[in-house]
Short mmCIF file of C-alpha atoms and ligand atoms in Angstrom, two decimals:
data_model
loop_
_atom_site.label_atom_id
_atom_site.label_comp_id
_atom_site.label_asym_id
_atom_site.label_seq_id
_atom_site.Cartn_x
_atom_site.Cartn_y
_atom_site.Cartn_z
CA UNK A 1 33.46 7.40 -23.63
CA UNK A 2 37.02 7.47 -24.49
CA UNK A 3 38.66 5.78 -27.82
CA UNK A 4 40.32 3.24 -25.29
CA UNK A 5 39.65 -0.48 -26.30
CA UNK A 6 39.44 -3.84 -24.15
CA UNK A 7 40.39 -6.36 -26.34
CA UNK A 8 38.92 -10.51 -25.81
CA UNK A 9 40.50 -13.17 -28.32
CA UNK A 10 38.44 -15.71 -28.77
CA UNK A 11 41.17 -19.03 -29.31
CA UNK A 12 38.86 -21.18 -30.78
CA UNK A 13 37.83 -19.06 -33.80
CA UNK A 14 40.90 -17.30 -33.38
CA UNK A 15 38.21 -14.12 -33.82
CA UNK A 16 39.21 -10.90 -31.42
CA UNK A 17 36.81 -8.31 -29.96
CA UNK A 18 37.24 -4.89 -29.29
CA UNK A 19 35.03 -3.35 -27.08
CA UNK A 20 34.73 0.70 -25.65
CA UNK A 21 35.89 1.68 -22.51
CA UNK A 22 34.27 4.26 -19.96
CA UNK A 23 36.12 6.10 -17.74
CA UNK A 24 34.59 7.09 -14.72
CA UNK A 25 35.31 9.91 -12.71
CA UNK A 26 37.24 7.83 -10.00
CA UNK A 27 37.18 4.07 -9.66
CA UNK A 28 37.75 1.56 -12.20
CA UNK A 29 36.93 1.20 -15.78
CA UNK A 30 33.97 -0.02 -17.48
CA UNK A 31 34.47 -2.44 -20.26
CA UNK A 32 31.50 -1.31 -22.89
CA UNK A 33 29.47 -4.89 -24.17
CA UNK A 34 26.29 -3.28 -25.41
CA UNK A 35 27.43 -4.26 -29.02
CA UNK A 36 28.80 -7.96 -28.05
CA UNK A 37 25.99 -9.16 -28.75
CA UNK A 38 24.34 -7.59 -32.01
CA UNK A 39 28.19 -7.83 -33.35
CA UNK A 40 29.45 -10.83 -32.30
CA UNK A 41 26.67 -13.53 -30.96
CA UNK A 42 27.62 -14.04 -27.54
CA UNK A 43 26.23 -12.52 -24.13
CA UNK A 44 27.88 -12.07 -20.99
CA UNK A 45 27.06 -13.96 -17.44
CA UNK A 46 27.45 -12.39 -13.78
CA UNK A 47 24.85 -13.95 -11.72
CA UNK A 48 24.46 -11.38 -8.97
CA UNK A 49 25.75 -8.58 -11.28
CA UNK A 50 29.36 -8.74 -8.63
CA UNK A 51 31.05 -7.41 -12.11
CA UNK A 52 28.62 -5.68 -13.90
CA UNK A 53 27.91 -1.65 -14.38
CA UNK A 54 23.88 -1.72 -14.62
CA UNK A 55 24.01 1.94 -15.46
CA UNK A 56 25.60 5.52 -15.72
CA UNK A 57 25.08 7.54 -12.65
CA UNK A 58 26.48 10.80 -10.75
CA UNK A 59 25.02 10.05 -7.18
CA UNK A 60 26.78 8.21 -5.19
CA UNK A 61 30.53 6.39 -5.24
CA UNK A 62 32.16 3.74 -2.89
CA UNK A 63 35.19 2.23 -2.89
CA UNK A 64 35.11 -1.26 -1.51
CA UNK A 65 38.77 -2.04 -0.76
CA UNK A 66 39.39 1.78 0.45
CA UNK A 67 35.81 1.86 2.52
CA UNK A 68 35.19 4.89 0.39
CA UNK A 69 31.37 6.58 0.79
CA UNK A 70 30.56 9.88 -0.81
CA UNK A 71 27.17 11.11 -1.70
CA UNK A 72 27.83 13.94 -4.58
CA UNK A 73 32.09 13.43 -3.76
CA UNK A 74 31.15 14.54 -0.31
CA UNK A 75 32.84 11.92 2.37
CA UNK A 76 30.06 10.42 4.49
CA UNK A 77 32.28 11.04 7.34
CA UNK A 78 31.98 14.80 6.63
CA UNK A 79 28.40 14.56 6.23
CA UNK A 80 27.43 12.48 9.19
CA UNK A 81 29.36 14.99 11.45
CA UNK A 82 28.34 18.41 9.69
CA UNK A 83 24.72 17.99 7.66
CA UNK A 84 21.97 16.66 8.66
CA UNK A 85 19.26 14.19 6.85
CA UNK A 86 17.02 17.18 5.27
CA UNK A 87 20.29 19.05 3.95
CA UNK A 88 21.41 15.76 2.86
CA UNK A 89 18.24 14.98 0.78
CA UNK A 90 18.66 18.31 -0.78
CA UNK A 91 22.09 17.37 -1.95
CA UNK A 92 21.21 14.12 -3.23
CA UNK A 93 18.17 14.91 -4.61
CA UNK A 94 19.74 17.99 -6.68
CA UNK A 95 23.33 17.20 -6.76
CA UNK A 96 24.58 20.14 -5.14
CA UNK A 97 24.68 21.45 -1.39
CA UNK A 98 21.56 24.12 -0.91
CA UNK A 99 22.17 27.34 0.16
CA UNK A 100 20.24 28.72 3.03
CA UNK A 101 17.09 29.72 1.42
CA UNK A 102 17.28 26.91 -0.76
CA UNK A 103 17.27 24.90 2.03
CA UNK A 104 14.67 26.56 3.62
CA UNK A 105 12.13 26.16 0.52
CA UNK A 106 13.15 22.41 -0.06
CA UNK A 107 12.47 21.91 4.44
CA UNK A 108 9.50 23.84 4.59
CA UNK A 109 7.65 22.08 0.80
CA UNK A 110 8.48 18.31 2.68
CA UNK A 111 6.83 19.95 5.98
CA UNK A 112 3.98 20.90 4.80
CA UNK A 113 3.08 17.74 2.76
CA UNK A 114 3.66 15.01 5.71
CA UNK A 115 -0.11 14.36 5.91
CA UNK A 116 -1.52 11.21 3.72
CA UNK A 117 -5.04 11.02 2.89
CA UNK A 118 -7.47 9.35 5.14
CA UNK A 119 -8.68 6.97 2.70
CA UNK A 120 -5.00 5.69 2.54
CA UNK A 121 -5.22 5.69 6.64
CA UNK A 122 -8.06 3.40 6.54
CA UNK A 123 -5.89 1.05 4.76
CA UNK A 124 -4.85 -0.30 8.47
CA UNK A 125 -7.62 -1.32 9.86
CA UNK A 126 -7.37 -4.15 7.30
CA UNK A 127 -4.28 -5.24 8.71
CA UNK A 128 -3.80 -7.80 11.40
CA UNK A 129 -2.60 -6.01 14.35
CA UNK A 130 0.36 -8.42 14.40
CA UNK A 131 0.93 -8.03 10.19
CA UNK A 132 4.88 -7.43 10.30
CA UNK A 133 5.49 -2.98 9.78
CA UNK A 134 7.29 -4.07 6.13
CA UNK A 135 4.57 -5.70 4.67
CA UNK A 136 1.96 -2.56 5.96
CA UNK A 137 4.51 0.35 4.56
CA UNK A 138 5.40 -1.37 1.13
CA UNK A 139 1.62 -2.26 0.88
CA UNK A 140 0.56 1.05 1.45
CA UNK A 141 3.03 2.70 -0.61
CA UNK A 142 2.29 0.82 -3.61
CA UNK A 143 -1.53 1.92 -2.70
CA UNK A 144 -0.28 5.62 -3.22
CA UNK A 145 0.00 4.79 -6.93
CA UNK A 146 -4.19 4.56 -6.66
CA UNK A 147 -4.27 8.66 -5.58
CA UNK A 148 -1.34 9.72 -7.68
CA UNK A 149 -1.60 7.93 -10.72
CA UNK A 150 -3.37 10.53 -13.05
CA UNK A 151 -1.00 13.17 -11.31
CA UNK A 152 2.04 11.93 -11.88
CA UNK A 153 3.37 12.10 -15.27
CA UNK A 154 6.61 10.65 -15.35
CA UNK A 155 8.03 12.74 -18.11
CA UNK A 156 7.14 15.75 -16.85
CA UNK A 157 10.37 17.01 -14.28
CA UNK A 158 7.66 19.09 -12.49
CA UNK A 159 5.35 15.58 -12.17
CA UNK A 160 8.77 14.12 -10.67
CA UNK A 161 9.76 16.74 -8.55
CA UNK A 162 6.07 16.76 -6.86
CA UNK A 163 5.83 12.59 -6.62
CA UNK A 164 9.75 12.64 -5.03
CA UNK A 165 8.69 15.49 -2.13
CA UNK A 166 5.45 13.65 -1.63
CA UNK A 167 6.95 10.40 -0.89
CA UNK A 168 9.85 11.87 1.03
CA UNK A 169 7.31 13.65 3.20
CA UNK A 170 4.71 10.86 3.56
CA UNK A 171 6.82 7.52 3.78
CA UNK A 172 7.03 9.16 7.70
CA UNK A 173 3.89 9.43 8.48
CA UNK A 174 3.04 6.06 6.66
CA UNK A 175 5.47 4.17 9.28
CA UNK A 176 4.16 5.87 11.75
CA UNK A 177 0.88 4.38 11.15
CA UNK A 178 1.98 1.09 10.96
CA UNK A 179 3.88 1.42 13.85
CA UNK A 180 0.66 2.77 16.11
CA UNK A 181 -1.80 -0.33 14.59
CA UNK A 182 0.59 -2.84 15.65
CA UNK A 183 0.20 -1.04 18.78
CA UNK A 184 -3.55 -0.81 18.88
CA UNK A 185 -3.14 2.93 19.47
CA UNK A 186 -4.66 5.94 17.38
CA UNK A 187 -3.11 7.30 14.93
CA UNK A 188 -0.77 10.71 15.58
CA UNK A 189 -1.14 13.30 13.11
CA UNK A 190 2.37 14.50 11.94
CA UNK A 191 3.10 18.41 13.51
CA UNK A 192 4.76 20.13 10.53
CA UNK A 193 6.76 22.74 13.29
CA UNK A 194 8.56 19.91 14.30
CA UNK A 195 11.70 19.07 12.01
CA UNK A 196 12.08 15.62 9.96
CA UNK A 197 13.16 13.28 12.78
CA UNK A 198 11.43 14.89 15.35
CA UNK A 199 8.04 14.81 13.61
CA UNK A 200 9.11 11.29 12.97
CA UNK A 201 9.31 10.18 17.10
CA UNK A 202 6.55 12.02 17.52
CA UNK A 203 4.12 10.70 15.93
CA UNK A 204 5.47 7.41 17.12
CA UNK A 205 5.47 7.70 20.51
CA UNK A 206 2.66 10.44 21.44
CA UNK A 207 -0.41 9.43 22.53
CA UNK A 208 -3.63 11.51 23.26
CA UNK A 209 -3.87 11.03 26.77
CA UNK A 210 -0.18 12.05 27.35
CA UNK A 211 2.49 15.04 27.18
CA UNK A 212 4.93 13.91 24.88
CA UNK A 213 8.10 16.15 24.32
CA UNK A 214 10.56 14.50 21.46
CA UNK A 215 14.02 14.13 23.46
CA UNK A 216 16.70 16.17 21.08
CA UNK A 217 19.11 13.50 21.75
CA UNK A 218 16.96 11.14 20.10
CA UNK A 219 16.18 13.24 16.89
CA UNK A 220 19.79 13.26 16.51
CA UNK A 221 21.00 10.07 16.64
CA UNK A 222 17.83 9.04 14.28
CA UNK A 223 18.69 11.87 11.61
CA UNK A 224 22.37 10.63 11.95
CA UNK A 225 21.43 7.03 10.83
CA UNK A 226 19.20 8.45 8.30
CA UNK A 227 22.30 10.24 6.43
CA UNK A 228 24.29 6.98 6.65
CA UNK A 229 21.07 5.21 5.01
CA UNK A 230 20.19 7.84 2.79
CA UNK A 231 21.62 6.25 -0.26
CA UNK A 232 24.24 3.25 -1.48
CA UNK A 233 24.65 3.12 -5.19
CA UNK A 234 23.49 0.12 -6.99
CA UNK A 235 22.62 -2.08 -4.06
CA UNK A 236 19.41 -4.73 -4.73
CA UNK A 237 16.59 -2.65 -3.27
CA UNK A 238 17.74 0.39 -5.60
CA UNK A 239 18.34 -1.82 -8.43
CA UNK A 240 14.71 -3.03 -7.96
CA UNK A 241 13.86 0.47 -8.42
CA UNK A 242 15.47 0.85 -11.32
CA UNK A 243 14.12 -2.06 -13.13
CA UNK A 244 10.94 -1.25 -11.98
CA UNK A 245 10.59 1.91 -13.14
CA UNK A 246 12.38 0.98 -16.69
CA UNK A 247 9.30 -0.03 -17.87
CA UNK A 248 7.71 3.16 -17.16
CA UNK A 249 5.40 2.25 -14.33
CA UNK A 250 3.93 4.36 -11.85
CA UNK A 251 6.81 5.50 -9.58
CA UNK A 252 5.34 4.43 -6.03
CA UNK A 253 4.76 1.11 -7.16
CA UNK A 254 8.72 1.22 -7.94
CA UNK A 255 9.30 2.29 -4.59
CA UNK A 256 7.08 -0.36 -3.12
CA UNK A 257 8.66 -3.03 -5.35
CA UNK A 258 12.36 -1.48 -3.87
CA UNK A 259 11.00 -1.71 -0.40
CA UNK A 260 10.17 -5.60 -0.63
CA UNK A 261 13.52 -6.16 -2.10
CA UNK A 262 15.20 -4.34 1.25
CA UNK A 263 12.85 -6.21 3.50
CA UNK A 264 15.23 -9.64 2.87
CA UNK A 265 18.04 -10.84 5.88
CA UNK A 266 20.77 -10.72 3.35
CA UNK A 267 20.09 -6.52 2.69
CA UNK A 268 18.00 -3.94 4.92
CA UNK A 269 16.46 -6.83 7.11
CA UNK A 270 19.70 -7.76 8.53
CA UNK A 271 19.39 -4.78 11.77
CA UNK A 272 16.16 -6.99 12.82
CA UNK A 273 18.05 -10.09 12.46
CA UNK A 274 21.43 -8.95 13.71
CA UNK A 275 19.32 -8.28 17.31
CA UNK A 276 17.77 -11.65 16.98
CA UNK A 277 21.24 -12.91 16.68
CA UNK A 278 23.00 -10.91 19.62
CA UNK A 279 20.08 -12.06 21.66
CA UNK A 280 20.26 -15.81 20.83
CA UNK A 281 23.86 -15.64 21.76
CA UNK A 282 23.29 -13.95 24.96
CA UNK A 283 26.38 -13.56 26.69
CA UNK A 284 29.65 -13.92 25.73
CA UNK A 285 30.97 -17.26 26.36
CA UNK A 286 28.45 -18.55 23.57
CA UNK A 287 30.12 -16.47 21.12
CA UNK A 288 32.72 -19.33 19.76
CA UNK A 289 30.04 -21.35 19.16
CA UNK A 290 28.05 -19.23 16.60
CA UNK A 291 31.29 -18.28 15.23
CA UNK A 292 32.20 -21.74 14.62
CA UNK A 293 28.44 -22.00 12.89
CA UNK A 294 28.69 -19.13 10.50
CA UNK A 295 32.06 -20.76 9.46
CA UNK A 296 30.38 -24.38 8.81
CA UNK A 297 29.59 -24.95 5.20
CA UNK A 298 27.03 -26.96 6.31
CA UNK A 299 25.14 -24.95 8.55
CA UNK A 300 22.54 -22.14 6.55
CA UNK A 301 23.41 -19.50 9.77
CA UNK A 302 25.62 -16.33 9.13
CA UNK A 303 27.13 -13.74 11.38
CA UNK A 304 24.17 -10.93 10.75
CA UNK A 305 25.57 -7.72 10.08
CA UNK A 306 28.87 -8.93 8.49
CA UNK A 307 30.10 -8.71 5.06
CA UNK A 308 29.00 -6.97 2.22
CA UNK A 309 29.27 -7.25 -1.87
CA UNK A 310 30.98 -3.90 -2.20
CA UNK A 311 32.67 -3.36 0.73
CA UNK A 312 35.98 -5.37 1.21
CA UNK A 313 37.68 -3.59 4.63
CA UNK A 314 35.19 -1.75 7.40
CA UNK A 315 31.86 -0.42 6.27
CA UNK A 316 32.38 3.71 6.69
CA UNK A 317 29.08 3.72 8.45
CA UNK A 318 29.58 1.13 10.69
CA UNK A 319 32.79 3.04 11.86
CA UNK A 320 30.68 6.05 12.34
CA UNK A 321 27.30 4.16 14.01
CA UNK A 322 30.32 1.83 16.42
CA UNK A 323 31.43 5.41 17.60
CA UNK A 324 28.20 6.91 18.16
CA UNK A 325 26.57 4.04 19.86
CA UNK A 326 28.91 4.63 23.31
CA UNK A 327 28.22 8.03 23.49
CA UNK A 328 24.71 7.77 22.69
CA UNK A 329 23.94 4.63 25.08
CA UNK A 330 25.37 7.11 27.63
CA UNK A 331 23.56 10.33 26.87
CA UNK A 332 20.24 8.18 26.64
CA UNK A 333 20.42 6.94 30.00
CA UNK A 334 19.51 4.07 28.35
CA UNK A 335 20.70 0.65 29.68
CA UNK A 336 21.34 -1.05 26.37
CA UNK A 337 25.03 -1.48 27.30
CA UNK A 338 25.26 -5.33 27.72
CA UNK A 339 23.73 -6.21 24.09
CA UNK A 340 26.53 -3.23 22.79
CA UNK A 341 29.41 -5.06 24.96
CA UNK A 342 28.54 -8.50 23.62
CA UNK A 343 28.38 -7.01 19.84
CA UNK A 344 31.54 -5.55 20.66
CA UNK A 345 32.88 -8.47 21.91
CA UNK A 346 31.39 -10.17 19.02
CA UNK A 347 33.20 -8.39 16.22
CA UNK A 348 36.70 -8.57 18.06
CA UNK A 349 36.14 -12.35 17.97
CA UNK A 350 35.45 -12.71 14.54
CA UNK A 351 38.01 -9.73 13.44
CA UNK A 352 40.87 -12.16 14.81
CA UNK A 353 39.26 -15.31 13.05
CA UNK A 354 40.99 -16.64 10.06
CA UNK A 355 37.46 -17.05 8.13
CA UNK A 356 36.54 -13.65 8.31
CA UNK A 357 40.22 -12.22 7.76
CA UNK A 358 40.79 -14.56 4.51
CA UNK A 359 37.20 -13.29 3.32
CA UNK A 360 37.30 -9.99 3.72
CA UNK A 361 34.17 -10.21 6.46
CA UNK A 362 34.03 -6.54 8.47
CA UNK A 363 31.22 -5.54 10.33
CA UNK A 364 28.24 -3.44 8.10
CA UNK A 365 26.22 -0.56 8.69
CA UNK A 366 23.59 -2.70 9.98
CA UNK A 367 25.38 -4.35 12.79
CA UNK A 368 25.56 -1.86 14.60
CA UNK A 369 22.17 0.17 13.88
CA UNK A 370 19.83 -1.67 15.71
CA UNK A 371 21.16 -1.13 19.33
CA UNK A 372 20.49 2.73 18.98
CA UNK A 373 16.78 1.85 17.24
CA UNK A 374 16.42 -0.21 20.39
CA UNK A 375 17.75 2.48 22.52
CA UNK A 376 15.79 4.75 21.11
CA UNK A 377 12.12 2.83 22.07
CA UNK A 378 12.16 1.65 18.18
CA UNK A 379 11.00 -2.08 18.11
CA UNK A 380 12.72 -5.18 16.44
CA UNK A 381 10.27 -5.20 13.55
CA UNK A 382 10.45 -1.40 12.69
CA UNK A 383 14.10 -1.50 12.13
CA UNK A 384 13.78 -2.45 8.62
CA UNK A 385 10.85 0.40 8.28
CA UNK A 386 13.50 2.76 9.38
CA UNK A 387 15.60 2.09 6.89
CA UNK A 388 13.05 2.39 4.30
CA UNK A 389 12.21 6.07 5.06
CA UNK A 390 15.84 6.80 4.92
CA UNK A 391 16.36 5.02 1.55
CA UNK A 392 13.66 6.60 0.16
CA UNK A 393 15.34 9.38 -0.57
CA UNK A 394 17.99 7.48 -2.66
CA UNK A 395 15.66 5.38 -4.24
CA UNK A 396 14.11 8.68 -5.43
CA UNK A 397 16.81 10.34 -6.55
CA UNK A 398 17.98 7.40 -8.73
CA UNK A 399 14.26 6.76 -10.16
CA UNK A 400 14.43 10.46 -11.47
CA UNK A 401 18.63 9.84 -12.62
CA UNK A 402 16.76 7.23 -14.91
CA UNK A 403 13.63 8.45 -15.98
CA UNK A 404 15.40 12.07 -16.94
CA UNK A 405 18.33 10.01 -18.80
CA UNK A 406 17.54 9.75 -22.56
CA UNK A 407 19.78 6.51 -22.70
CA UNK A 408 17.50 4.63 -20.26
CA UNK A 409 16.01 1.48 -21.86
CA UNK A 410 13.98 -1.11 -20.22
CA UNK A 411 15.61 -3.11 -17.90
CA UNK A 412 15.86 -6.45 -19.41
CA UNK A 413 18.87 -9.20 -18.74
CA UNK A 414 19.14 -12.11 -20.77
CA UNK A 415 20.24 -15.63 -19.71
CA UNK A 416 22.29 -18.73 -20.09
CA UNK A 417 19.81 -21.09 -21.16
CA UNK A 418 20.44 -24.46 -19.66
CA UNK A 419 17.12 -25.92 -20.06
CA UNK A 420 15.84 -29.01 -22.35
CA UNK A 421 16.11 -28.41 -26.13
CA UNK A 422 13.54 -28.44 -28.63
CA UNK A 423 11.43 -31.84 -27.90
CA UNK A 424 7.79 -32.71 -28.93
CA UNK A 425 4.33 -32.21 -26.56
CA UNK A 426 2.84 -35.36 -25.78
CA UNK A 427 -0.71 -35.81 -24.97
CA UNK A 428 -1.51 -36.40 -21.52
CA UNK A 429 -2.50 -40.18 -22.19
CA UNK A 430 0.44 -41.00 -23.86
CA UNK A 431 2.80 -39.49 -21.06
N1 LIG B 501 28.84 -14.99 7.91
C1 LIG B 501 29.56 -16.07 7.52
N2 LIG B 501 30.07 -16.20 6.28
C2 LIG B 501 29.83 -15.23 5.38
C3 LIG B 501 29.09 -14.09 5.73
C4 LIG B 501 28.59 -13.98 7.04
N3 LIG B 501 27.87 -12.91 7.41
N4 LIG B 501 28.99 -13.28 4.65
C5 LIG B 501 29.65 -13.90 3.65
N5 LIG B 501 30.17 -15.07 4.10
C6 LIG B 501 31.00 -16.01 3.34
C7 LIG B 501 30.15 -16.80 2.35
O1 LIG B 501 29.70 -18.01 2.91
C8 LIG B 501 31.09 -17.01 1.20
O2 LIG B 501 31.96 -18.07 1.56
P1 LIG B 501 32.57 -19.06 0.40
O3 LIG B 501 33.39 -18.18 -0.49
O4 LIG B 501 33.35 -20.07 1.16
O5 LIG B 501 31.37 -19.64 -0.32
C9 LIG B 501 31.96 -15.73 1.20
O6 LIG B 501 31.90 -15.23 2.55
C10 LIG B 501 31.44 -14.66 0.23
O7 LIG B 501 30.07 -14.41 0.54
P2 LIG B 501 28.92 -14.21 -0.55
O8 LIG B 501 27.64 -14.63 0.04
O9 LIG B 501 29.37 -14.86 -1.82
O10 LIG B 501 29.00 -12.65 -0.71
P3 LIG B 501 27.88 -11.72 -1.32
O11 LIG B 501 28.56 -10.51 -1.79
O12 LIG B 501 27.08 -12.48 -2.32
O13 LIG B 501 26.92 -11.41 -0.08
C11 LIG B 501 26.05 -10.40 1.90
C12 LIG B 501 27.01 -10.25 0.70
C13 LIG B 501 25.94 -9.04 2.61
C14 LIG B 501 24.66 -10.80 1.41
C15 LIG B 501 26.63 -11.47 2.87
O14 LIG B 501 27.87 -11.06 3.36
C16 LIG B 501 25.67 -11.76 4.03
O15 LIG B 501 24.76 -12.59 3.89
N6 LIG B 501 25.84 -11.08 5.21
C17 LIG B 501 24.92 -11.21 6.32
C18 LIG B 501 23.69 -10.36 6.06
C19 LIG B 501 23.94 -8.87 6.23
O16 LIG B 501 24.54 -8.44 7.19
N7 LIG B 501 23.40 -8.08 5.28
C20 LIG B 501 23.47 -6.61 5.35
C21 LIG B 501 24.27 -6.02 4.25
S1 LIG B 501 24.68 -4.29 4.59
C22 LIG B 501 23.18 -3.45 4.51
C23 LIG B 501 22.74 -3.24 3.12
O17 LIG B 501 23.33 -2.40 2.43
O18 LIG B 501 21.79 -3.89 2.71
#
């Protein structure tokens, strides 16, 4: 907090306001109204929150109109070329780089805790095979909260530390068991040799009757869209989190509650949807036309995959996935190519188009992700699942940011109340 003021002048009772101001670190100032309020009778309104600092936090920054990422101040550039997803957990999770043994405590403790009880494994078999992956994981995760609640003592940092490598290490394994009942194939038991990604494939595409060697290509590009998903700031599945976990509740039924809210089109469900789009449009002469839909007021369709709240140029991760995706396509053998083409062809379209220029409408991480989940074997409706595992880890760190913060209070908004006044019941004869 700094003694600098914002001042509002209210004409009508010709009453002015001064209110704190917080300087951040970098970006822009944060006009103080906790008192506005008790002091002054009057709340504030920003449906959506587009203007509104929901808390203090030293995880991650972006910068919209620059297309700014940095987990910790590192750029996401630096960290998609040189880390990879464990390190970047580690730094996340404890706010600093590891060093090497540090590393190799924090690898070996999320390792060794990647099995989930069988009880919780039974869970599936009550599933229809067809249930969609999102609505298994987020189920199951919120089960966890049925084996961990006398364990997990929120206000104990070594309760918090055990509950964040548990779900780090388990949300894995949990997908991976969604992923083999909508299959109809047993379950694969995670192999703790085998690093985070690799484990990951494994147990998704092993089978007993089969070799199955993970293809080191593949672990790669999945632990490099894992960094870029690790963690976003404020966004509405974190929030969730957040407000979830104000009150105090068990912290996997936070992270379930953050999971539903990524499942929605309009946030981590847009890489299933932005495939269901490229494949509706199908080759390249239809492009104008869904243009010319996403632009119509009228019409409910949008160009999956572009825009975002923050961002206000390119998406830095969608500049990193774009550039991957050739050279990945390529080293896969895979023969995903056409879908890539018509998504680049796609974006150049609407890049030129005055709609999308006036609004500030760039491609997003997301429109880009799902042709290397596809390439790598990963169906439609796990997309969203993979996303999940990666957020976890920024859901977590944020849950613990709030629960170790003395500050936090429970989340609770008010509202402008635009409802009938005061009026009398009638009985139901009378009405
Ligand atoms: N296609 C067509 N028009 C759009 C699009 C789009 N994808 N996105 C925004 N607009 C228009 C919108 O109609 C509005 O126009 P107007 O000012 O005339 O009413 C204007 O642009 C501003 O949009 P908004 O909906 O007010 O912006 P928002 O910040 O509330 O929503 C968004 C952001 C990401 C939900 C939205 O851009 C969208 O629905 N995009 C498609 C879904 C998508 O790709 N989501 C993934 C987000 S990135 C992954 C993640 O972090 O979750």
């Amino acid at each position: 907090m700094t003694d600098k003021h914002f001042t509002l002048n209210d004409p009508e009772s010709g009453e002015s306001v001064q209110l704190a101001v917080h300087e951040p670190t970098v970006g822009p100032k944060v006009v103080d109204v906790t008192q506005l309020y008790g002091e002054h009778g009057v709340f504030t309104f920003d449906p959506g929150y587009a203007a509104t600092a929901s808390c203090e936090s030293s995880i991650t920054y972006i910068d919209g109109e620059a297309g700014v990422l940095m987990y910790r101040g590192y750029p996401i550039e630096q960290l998609a070329k040189q880390s990879t997803f464990t390190e970047v957990a580690y730094l996340l999770l404890h706010g600093e780089l590891p060093t090497a043994a540090q590393l190799d405590e924090f690898d070996h403790s999320i390792r060794t805790h990647t099995m989930i009880n069988e009880s919780l494994l039974r869970f599936f078999n009550g599933f229809h095979h067809n249930a969609h992956p999102m609505a298994m994981v987020s189920g199951v995760v919120a089960s966890m909260s049925a084996f961990y609640h006398d364990s997990t003592n929120i206000h104990d940092p070594h309760d918090r530390d055990v509950f964040a490598y548990r779900i780090i290490a388990k949300i894995p394994t949990i997908a991976a068991a969604a992923y083999k009942h909508s299959r109809g194939q047993p379950f694969v038991y995670p192999q703790n040799q085998l690093d985070y990604c690799s484990n990951l494939l494994h147990m998704f595409f092993a089978v007993p009757s089969d070799q199955y060697e993970v293809d080191p290509v593949a672990a790669e590009a999945l632990d490099l869209l894992f960094i870029l998903h690790a963690d976003h700031e404020q966004n509405c599945s974190t929030s969730t989190v957040r407000l979830a976990g104000s009150s105090g509740t068990n912290p996997y039924s936070a992270i379930a509650a953050g999971m539903s809210a990524l499942w929605g089109p309009a946030h981590g469900g847009a890489n299933e949807a932005v495939i269901n789009m490229l494949e509706e449009i199908g080759s390249a002469d239809r492009i104008g036309l869904y243009v010319s839909k996403a632009k119509d007021r009228n019409d409910p369709f949008r160009l999956m995959g572009f825009g975002h709240r923050v961002y206000k140029s390119y998406d830095p991760r969608a500049t990193i996935i774009r550039e991957t995706c050739h050279r990945l396509l390529e080293r896969l053998g895979h023969n995903d190519t056409p879908l890539f083409e018509l998504a680049l062809r796609l974006e150049e379209i609407a890049l030129k188009d005055e709609y999308f220029v006036e609004k500030n409408l760039y491609p997003n991480v997301d429109f880009y992700s799902g042709i290397i989940y596809r390439a790598l074997g990963i169906p439609k409706s796990m997309f969203t699942v993979m996303f999940a595992i990666a957020r976890c880890v920024g859901w977590v760190t944020h849950w613990r940011e709030m629960v170790a913060d003395p500050g936090t209070r429970i989340g609770r908004p008010r509202q402008l109340y635009v409802g009938p006044t005061r009026r009398d019941y009638s009985p139901i004869g009378s009405r």
